[in-house]
XYZ file of C-alpha atoms in Angstrom:
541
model
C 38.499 -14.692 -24.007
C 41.591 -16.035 -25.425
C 43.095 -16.073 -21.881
C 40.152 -18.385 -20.583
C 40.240 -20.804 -23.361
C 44.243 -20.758 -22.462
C 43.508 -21.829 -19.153
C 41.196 -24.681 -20.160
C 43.490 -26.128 -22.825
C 45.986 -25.722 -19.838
C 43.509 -27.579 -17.584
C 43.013 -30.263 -20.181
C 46.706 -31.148 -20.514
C 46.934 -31.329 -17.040
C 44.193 -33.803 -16.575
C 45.082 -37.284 -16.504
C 42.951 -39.796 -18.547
C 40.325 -40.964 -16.346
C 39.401 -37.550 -15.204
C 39.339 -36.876 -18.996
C 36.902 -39.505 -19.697
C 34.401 -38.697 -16.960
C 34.649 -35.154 -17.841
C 33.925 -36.092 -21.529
C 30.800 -38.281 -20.423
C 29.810 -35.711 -18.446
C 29.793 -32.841 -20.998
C 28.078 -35.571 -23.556
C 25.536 -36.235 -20.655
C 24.540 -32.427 -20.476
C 24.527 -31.433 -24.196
C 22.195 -34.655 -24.723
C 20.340 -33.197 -21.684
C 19.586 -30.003 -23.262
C 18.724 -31.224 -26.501
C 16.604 -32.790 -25.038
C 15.116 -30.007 -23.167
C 15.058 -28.176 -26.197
C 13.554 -30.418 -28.471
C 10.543 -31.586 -25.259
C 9.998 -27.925 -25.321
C 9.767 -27.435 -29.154
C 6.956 -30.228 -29.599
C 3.422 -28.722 -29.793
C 0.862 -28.619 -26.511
C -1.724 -31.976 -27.676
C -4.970 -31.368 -26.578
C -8.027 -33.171 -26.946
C -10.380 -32.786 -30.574
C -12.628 -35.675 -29.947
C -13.543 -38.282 -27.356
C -15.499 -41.775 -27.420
C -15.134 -41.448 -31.154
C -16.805 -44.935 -33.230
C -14.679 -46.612 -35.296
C -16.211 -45.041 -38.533
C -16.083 -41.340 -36.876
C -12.194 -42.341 -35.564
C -11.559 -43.501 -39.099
C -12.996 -40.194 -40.563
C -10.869 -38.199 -38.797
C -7.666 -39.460 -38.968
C -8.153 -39.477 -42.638
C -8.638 -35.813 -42.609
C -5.854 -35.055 -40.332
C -3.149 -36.993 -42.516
C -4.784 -35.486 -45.849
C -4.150 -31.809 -44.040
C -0.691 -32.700 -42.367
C -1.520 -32.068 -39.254
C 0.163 -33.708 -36.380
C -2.159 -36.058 -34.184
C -2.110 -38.618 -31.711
C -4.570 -41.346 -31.447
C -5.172 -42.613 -27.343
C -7.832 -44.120 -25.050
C -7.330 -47.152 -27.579
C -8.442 -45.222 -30.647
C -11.574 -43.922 -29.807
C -9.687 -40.118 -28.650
C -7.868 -37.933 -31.071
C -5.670 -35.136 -29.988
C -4.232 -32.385 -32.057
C -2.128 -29.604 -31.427
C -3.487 -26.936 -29.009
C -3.419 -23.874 -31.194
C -5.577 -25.879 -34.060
C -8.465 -27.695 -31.665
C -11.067 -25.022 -32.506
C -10.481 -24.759 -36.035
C -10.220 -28.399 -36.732
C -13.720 -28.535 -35.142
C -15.272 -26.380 -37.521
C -14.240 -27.609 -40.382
C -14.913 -30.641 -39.378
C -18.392 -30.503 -38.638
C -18.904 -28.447 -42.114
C -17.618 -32.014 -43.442
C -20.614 -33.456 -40.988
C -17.808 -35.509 -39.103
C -18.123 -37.016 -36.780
C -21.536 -37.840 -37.598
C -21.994 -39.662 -34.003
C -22.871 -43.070 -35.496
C -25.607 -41.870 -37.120
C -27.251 -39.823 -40.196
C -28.315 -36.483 -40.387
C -29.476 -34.036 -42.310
C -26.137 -34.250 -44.451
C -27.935 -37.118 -46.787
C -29.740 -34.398 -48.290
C -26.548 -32.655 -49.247
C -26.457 -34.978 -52.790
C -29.219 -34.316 -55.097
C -31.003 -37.831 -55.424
C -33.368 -38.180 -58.628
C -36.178 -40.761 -59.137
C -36.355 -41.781 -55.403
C -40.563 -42.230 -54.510
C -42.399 -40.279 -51.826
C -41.517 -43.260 -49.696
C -37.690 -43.379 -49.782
C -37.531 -39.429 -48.950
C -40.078 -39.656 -46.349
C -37.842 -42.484 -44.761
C -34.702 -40.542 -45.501
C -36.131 -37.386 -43.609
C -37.059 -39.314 -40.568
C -33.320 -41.260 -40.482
C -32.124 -37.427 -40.584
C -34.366 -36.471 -37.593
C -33.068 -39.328 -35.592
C -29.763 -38.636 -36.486
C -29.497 -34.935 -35.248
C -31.720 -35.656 -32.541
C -29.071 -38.666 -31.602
C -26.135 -36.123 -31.540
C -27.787 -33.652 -29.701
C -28.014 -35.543 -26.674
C -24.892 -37.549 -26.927
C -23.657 -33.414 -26.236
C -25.431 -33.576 -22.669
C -22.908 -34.134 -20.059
C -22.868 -37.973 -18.313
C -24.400 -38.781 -21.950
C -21.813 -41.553 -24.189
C -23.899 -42.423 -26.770
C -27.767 -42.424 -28.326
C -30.501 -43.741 -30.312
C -33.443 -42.141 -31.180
C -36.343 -44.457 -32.527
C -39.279 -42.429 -33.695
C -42.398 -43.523 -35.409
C -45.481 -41.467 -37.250
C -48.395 -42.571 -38.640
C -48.513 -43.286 -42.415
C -50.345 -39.843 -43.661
C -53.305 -41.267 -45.752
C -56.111 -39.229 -47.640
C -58.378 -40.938 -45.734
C -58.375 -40.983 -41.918
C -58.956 -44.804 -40.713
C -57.467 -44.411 -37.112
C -58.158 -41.395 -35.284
C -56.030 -43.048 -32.173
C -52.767 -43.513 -33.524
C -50.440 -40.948 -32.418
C -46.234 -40.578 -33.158
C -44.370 -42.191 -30.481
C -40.281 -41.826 -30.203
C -37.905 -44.156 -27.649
C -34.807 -42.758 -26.905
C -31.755 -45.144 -25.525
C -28.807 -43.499 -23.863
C -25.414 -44.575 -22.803
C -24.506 -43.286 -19.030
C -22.037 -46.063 -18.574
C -21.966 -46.618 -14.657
C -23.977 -43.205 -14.059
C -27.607 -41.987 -13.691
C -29.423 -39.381 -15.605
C -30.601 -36.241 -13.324
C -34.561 -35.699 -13.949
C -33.840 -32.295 -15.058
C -31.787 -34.108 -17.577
C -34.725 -36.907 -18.401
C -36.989 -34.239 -18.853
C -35.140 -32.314 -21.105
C -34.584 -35.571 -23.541
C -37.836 -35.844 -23.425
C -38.889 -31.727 -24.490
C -36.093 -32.181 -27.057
C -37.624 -34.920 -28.994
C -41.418 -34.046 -28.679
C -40.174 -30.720 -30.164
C -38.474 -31.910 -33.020
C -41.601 -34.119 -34.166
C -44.492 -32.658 -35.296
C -47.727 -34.365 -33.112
C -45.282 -36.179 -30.653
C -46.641 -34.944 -26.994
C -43.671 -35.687 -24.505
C -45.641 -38.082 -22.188
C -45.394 -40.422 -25.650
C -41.538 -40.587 -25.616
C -39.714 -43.211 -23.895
C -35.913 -42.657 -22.116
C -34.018 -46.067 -21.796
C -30.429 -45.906 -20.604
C -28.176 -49.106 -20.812
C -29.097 -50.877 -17.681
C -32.669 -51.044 -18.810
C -34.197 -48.549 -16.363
C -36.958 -47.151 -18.032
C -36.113 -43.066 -16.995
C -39.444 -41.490 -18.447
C -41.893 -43.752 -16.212
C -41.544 -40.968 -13.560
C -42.244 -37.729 -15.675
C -45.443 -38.854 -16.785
C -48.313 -36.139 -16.788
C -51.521 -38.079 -15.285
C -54.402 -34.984 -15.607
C -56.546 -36.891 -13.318
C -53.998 -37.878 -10.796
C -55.329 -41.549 -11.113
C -51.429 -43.254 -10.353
C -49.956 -42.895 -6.607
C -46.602 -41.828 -8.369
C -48.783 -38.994 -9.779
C -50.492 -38.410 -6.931
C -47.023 -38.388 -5.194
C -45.145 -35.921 -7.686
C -47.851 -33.333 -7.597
C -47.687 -33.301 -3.688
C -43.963 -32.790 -3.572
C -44.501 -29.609 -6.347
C -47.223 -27.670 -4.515
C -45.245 -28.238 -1.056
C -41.638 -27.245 -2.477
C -43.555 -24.251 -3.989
C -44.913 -23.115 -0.923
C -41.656 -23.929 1.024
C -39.582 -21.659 -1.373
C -41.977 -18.585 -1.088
C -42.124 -18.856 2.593
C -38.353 -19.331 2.879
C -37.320 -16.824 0.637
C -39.539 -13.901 2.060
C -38.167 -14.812 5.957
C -34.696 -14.614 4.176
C -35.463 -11.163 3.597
C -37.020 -10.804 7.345
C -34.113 -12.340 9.321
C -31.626 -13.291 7.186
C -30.859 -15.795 4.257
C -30.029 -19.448 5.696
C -31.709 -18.846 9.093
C -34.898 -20.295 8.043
C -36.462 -23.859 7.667
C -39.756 -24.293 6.409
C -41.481 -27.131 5.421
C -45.154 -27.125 4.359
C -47.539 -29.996 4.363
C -50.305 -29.653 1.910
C -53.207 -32.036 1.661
C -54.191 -32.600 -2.270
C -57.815 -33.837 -3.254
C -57.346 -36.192 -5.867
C -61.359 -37.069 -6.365
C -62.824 -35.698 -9.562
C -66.400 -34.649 -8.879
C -68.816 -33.368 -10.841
C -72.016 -31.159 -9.478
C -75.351 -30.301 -11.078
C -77.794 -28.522 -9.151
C -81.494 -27.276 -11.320
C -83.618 -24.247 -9.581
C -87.107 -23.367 -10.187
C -88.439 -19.496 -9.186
C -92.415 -19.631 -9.247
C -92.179 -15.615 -9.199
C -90.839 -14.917 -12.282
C -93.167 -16.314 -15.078
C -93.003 -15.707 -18.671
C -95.275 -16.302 -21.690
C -94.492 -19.107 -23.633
C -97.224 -19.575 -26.326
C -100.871 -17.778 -26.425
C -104.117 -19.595 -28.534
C -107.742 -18.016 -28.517
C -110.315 -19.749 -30.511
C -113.368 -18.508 -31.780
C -117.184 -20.314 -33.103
C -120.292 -18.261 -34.420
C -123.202 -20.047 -35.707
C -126.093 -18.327 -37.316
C -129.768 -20.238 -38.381
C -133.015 -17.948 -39.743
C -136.630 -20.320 -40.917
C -139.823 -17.554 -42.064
C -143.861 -19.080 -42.118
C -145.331 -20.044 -45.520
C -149.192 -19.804 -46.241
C -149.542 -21.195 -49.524
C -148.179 -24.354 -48.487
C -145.310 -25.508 -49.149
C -143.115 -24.263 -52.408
C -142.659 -27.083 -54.427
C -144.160 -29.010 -57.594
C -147.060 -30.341 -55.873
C -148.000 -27.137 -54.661
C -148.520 -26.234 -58.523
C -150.037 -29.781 -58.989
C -154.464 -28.619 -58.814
C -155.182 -31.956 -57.356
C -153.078 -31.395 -54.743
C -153.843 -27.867 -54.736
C -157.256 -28.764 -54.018
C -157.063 -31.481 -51.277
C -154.157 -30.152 -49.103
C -155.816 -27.612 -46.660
C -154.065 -24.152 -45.932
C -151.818 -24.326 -42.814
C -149.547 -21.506 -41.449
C -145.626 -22.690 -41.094
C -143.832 -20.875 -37.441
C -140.130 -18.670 -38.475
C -137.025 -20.896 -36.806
C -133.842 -18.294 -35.912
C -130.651 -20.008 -34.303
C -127.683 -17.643 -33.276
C -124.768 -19.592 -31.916
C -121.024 -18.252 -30.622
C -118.067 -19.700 -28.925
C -114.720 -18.585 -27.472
C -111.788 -20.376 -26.160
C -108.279 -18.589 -25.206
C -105.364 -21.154 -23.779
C -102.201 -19.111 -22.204
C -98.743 -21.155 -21.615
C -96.391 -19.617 -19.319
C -92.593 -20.123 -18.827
C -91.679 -20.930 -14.836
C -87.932 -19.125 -14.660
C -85.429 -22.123 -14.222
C -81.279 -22.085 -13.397
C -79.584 -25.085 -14.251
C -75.803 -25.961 -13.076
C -73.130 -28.269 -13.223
C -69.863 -27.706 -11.799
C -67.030 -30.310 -13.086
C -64.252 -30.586 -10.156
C -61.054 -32.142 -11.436
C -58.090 -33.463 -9.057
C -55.664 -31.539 -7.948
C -57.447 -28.655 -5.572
C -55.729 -28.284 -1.879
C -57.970 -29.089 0.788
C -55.250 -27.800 3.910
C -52.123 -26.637 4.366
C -49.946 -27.087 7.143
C -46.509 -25.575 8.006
C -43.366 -26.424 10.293
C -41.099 -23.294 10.655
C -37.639 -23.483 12.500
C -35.499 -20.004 12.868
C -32.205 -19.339 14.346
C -32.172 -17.625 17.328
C -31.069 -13.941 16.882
C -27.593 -13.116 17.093
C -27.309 -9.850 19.227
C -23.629 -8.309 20.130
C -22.283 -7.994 23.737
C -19.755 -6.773 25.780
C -16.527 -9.160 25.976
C -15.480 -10.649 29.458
C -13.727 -8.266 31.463
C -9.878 -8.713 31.489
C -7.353 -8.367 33.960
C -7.161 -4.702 33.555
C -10.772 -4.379 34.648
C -11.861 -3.413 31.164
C -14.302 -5.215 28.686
C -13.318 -7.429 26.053
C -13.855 -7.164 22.367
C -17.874 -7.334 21.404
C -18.594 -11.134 20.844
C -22.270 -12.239 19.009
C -24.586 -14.174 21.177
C -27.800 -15.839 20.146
C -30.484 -14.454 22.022
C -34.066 -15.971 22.275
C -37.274 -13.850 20.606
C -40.092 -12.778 22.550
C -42.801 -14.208 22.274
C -44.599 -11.459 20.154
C -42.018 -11.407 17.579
C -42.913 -14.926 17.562
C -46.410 -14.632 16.897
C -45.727 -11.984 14.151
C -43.269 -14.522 12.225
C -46.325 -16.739 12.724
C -48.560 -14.762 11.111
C -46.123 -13.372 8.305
C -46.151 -17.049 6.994
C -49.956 -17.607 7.605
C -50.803 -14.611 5.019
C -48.150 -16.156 3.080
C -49.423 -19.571 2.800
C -52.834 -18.240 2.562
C -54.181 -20.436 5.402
C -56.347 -19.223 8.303
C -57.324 -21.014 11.689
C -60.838 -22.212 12.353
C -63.160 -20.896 14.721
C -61.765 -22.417 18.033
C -58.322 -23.592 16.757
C -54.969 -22.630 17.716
C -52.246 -21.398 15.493
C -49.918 -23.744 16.670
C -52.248 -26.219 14.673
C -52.094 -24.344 11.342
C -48.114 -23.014 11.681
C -45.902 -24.287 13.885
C -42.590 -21.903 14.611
C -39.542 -22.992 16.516
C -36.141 -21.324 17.818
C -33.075 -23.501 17.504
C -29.172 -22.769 17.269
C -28.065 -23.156 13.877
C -24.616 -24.673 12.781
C -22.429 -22.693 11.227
C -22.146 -23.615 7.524
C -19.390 -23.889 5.407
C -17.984 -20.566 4.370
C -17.128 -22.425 1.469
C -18.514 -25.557 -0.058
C -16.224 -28.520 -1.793
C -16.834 -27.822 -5.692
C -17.816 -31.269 -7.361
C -15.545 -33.324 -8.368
C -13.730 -33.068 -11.604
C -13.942 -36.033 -14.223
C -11.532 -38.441 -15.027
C -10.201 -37.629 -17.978
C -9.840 -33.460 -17.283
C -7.602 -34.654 -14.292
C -5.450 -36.667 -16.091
C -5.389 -33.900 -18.884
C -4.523 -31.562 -16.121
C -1.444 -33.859 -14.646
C 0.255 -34.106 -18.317
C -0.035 -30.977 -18.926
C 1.918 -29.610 -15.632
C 3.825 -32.415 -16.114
C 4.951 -31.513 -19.403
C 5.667 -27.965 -18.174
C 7.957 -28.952 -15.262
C 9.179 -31.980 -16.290
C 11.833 -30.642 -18.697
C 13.191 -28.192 -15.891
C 13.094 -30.665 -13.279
C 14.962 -33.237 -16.037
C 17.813 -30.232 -17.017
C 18.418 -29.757 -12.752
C 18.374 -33.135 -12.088
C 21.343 -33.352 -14.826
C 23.077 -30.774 -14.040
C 23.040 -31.747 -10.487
C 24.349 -35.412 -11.376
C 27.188 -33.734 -13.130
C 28.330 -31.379 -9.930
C 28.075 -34.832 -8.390
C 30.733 -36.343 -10.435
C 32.769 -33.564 -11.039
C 33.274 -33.089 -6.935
C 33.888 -36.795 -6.841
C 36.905 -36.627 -9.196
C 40.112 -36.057 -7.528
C 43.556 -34.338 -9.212
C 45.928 -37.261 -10.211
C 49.768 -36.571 -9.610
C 51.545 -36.388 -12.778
C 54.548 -37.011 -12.598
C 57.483 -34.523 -13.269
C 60.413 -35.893 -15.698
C 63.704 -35.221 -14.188
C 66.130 -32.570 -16.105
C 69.203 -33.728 -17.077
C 71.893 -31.139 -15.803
C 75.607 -31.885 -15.907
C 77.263 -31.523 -12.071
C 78.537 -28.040 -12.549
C 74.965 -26.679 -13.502
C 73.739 -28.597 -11.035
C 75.623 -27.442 -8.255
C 75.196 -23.770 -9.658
C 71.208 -24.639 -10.012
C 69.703 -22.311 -7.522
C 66.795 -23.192 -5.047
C 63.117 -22.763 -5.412
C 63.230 -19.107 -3.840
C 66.320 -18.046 -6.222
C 64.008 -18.816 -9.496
C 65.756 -16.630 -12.264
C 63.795 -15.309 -15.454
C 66.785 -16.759 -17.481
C 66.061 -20.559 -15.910
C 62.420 -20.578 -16.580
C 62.654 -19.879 -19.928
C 65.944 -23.088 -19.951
C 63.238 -25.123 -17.881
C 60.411 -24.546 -20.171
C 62.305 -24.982 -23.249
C 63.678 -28.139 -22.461
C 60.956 -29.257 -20.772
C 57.167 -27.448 -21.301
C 54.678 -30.050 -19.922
C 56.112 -29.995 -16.625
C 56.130 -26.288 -16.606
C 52.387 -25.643 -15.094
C 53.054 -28.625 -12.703
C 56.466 -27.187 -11.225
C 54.964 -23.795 -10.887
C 51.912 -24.964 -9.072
C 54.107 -26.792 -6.762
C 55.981 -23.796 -6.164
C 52.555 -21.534 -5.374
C 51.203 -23.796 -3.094
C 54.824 -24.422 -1.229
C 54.496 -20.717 -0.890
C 56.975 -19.105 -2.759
C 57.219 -15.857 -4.354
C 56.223 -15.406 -8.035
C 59.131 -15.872 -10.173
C 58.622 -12.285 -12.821
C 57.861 -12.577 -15.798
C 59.995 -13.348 -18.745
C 60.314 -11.086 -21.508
C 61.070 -14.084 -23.684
């Protein structure tokens, strides 16, 4: 060790001052360089906490981040916060235990303070702002989503019922920026809300996005099928169903890709209703029975005497009225009616029919040609090639039998008289070869640019310490030796003319040269090396 710090304090004094200078700047240059290195790789990974923050939620959480300490970084013109890498998950938590960010809205955080003396009203109002708050954040988590508002409005409860028609309706606006919302997507804004409001059906909840497309018209449940977008909708569901069952059964059959099948389905969209009343003479019942019965009964006997009375007793009249005899009068009188009601057997029935039955179904079916293997073309050896796949055409049985997997499987039959061709048509045609492998979607913005800083920040330091180190070789091969010149020693003439050459060196005149003269002791020597000349020994001195 002590010899090679020797040698550099050697090389130092032998360096004249410009070389010294560069090699000064140049040893400055690299210790700055690796501090810098050093300190680039020292400074914590920044990743992302929250995006497309408001300026309350922004505000929030900076103030929590410089209450903890924690190191942060505010970009995308302070609406993104990043925070060391190791700390991103935790500072989420504990931030949303805070209920931050609250996404521009309240939630159910206003009931964390206990409020006395507010009326039925104020909570009711309170609830419903809490609803619309959660319900807001919830979708601003759906991807393509920047921001929400949920409106939602119930009907006053009452002890009386007024207004049996007045349902809750809700209106959601959402933020896609230049984008469009998926149906899926739609329709899942629209489950989420009806869900989260008791009585709200999702055909009542409105999706408006920020160019003022209304999003819900199309998801609209019409039970009678009485709109042509309805009408529509329904017709693309039962033919996608039956396309998918028919496709994924010949994926089983001859292979997964090498079938097309598109089914044609014709909907009846006229509600109908049937009644139909039956009479059967042969069956007869008793309804109601009534007999009814009259007797009448009259008896007169003969009186000779007269008649019984008071005259009779009377002697003047005794005496003048002769004696008659009276005839006997007998009356016997009886009378039946019976009335019988019967019951003719009846069948009344009415059939409803609402919209939506398939009258026909038609399919279009297009398989690849079957891919057999054959013998390669012979070679110059007179032998066969390798086995190569060719596509080979199906006879026309295996044809019919493909026809008629997919007529069982469609459930659709040919008419007396009709062809099959009519009912399913099936085709052979050469395929394309897919892509083995299909081009994943592309990624967003801002996980790109996240990507490029953070390789960038990984190789940037190394590429910064080579490209240092390699400006330094630079300079140091560009720096030549200076001569430095060699002070003269004074001899007198008789040492002089006893001084001996440079192949005659002496142990006893290096040690006179370097004591009278030490600096020009390294030069003289490596003038003597490189002239070639023997090493002078060395001096016990």
């Amino acid at each position: 060790m002590k010899i090679f710090l020797q040698s550099l304090l050697d090389l130092w004094k032998h360096l004249g001052l410009n070389q010294r200078v560069s090699l000064v700047l140049a040893a400055v240059a690299v210790g700055a360089g690796m501090v810098g290195v050093v300190i680039w790789s020292q400074r914590p990974d920044y990743q992302l906490l929250y995006a497309r923050l408001g300026e309350k939620d922004a505000a929030a959480v900076i103030s929590y981040l410089e209450t903890q300490n924690i190191p942060h970084k505010v970009t995308a013109g302070g609406s993104a916060v990043q925070v060391p890498s190791n700390m991103v998950y935790k500072l989420r938590m504990d931030l949303a235990s805070k209920g931050v960010p609250s996404g521009e809205g309240v939630g159910f955080e206003i009931f964390d303070k206990g409020q006395f003396g507010l009326s039925d009203f104020v909570q009711r109002t309170n609830y419903l702002r809490a609803v619309q708050g959660e319900l807001a954040r919830t979708i601003m988590q759906l991807q393509g989503v920047h921001g929400a508002r949920v409106m939602i409005v119930q009907p006053e409860n009452r002890l009386l019922l007024t207004d049996q028609g007045v349902k809750s309706t809700a209106s959601v606006f959402v933020d896609v920026g230049g984008g469009r919302l998926e149906l899926d997507q739609v329709n899942a804004i629209r489950h989420l809300v009806a869900n989260a409001v008791q009585g709200l059906l999702p055909d009542q909840v409105a999706v408006i996005d920020n160019r003022g497309r209304t999003l819900s018209e199309e998801l609209k449940q019409d039970p009678a099928l009485g709109t042509a977008s309805s009408q529509i909708r329904y017709r693309e569901q039962v033919e996608d169903y039956f396309s998918k069952k028919v496709e994924t059964m010949l994926a089983t059959v001859i292979g997964a890709g090498n079938a097309v099948v598109r089914v044609s389905a014709d909907i009846d969209t006229d509600a109908t209703t049937t009644s139909s009343e039956r009479w059967n003479p042969d069956s007869q019942v008793v309804r109601t029975q009534t007999k009814t019965e009259d007797s009448n009964n009259t008896t007169e006997t003969r009186s000779g005497g007269g008649a019984a009375g008071v005259s009779a007793n009377v002697p003047e009249k005794a005496q003048s009225t002769p004696e008659t005899a009276r005839p006997l009068s007998q009356s016997d009188q009886k009378r039946t009616n019976s009335t019988v009601t019967y019951e003719i057997d009846r069948t009344t029935t009415s059939v409803t029919r609402n919209p939506g039955s398939i009258k026909n179904l038609s399919a279009s079916v297009i398989v690849a040609k079957r891919m057999v293997s054959v013998p390669g073309p012979i070679g110059a050896d007179g032998k066969p090639g390798a086995p190569v796949m060719q596509a080979q055409d199906r006879t026309q049985q295996e044809k019919d039998q493909l026809r008629q997997v997919v007529m069982n499987a469609l459930g659709v039959h040919p008419a007396p008289g009709e062809s099959l061709d009519s009912v399913v048509t099936l085709q052979e045609q050469e395929f394309h070869p897919a892509d083995a492998f299909t081009a994943p979607p592309p990624m967003p913005l801002e996980s790109r640019v996240e990507n490029w800083v953070e390789v960038a920040s990984r190789w940037g330091a190394v590429a910064g310490a080579a490209l240092v180190m390699l400006i330094f070789w630079r300079l140091l091969k560009r720096q030549k030796p200076e001569p430095v010149p060699i002070e003269v020693l004074s001899y007198s003439p008789e040492q002089a003319r006893s001084l001996p050459n440079a192949s005659n060196v002496t142990p006893e005149l290096l040690n006179e040269l370097i004591r009278q003269k030490p600096a020009n002791i390294g030069v003289a020597l490596r003038e003597w090396v490189s002239a070639g000349a023997p090493a002078a020994p060395a001096s016990k001195n």
